């Protein structure tokens, strides 16, 4: 079972209903935050930490509960978004 977590070198802030994520690994590059809203923000906040990664079903359940829907309704989309975050270097999986 995959477990996901936020990288320690990615900063984030919750403001005005959105989660702003900033990759700090390449400080010489032009830094531009990524705004995550709705389910995307909820998925980001549901990620674990390096010391306590969260399993995919737990992440999906957390987001589904927040939006009052069944986990099965969002599992495929949530895992696709987790994969997108991983590809962007904004999430790690073990």
Short mmCIF file of N, CA, C and O in Angstrom, two decimals, residues 12 15 19 21-22 28 39 46-47 49-51 57 62 67 69-70 72 76 79 89 93-94:
data_model
loop_
_atom_site.label_atom_id
_atom_site.label_comp_id
_atom_site.label_asym_id
_atom_site.label_seq_id
_atom_site.Cartn_x
_atom_site.Cartn_y
_atom_site.Cartn_z
N UNK A 12 4.27 25.53 2.58
CA UNK A 12 2.88 25.77 2.22
C UNK A 12 2.22 26.68 3.26
O UNK A 12 2.66 26.78 4.40
N UNK A 15 -4.52 30.03 3.07
CA UNK A 15 -5.00 31.41 3.12
C UNK A 15 -6.21 31.56 2.19
O UNK A 15 -6.17 31.12 1.06
N UNK A 19 -4.67 26.49 -0.56
CA UNK A 19 -3.37 26.08 -0.04
C UNK A 19 -2.33 26.51 -1.07
O UNK A 19 -2.40 26.11 -2.24
N UNK A 21 1.44 26.33 -2.27
CA UNK A 21 2.56 25.42 -2.13
C UNK A 21 3.75 25.99 -2.90
O UNK A 21 3.61 26.43 -4.05
N UNK A 22 4.92 25.97 -2.27
CA UNK A 22 6.12 26.55 -2.87
C UNK A 22 7.29 25.59 -2.71
O UNK A 22 7.66 25.24 -1.59
N UNK A 28 17.53 29.31 -6.55
CA UNK A 28 18.01 30.23 -7.58
C UNK A 28 17.00 30.40 -8.72
O UNK A 28 17.10 31.35 -9.49
N UNK A 39 -10.84 20.23 -3.56
CA UNK A 39 -10.34 18.89 -3.26
C UNK A 39 -8.82 18.82 -3.37
O UNK A 39 -8.18 18.10 -2.61
N UNK A 46 -4.09 16.55 3.54
CA UNK A 46 -4.25 15.19 4.07
C UNK A 46 -2.97 14.37 3.96
O UNK A 46 -2.88 13.30 4.56
N UNK A 47 -1.99 14.86 3.22
CA UNK A 47 -0.71 14.14 3.11
C UNK A 47 -0.07 14.05 4.48
O UNK A 47 -0.23 14.93 5.32
N UNK A 49 3.58 13.36 6.85
CA UNK A 49 4.92 13.94 6.91
C UNK A 49 5.93 12.82 6.67
O UNK A 49 5.57 11.64 6.66
N UNK A 50 7.19 13.18 6.50
CA UNK A 50 8.22 12.16 6.29
C UNK A 50 8.26 11.17 7.45
O UNK A 50 8.51 9.99 7.26
N UNK A 51 8.00 11.67 8.65
CA UNK A 51 8.01 10.81 9.84
C UNK A 51 6.73 10.00 10.00
O UNK A 51 6.72 8.99 10.71
N UNK A 57 -5.66 5.05 1.12
CA UNK A 57 -7.06 4.99 1.55
C UNK A 57 -7.39 6.00 2.65
O UNK A 57 -8.50 6.54 2.69
N UNK A 62 -10.25 10.83 4.17
CA UNK A 62 -10.23 12.15 4.80
C UNK A 62 -10.87 13.20 3.89
O UNK A 62 -11.69 14.01 4.34
N UNK A 67 -15.86 16.46 2.21
CA UNK A 67 -16.82 16.90 1.21
C UNK A 67 -18.15 16.16 1.28
O UNK A 67 -19.03 16.38 0.45
N UNK A 69 -18.90 12.92 0.80
CA UNK A 69 -19.14 11.95 -0.26
C UNK A 69 -18.48 10.62 0.10
O UNK A 69 -17.69 10.55 1.04
N UNK A 70 -18.79 9.60 -0.65
CA UNK A 70 -18.20 8.28 -0.43
C UNK A 70 -16.80 8.24 -1.04
O UNK A 70 -16.59 8.78 -2.13
N UNK A 72 -15.28 6.00 -2.64
CA UNK A 72 -15.26 5.38 -3.97
C UNK A 72 -15.52 6.40 -5.08
O UNK A 72 -15.11 6.20 -6.22
N UNK A 76 -10.23 7.38 -7.76
CA UNK A 76 -9.45 7.44 -9.00
C UNK A 76 -8.86 8.84 -9.22
O UNK A 76 -7.68 8.99 -9.53
N UNK A 79 -6.06 9.66 -6.56
CA UNK A 79 -4.78 8.99 -6.83
C UNK A 79 -4.11 9.63 -8.05
O UNK A 79 -2.89 9.81 -8.06
N UNK A 89 7.20 16.93 -7.93
CA UNK A 89 8.11 16.98 -6.79
C UNK A 89 7.48 17.55 -5.52
O UNK A 89 8.17 17.90 -4.57
N UNK A 93 6.20 9.34 -2.23
CA UNK A 93 5.47 8.10 -1.94
C UNK A 93 6.47 7.02 -1.56
O UNK A 93 7.57 6.96 -2.12
N UNK A 94 6.09 6.21 -0.58
CA UNK A 94 6.91 5.06 -0.21
C UNK A 94 6.05 3.80 -0.23
O UNK A 94 4.85 3.87 -0.20
#
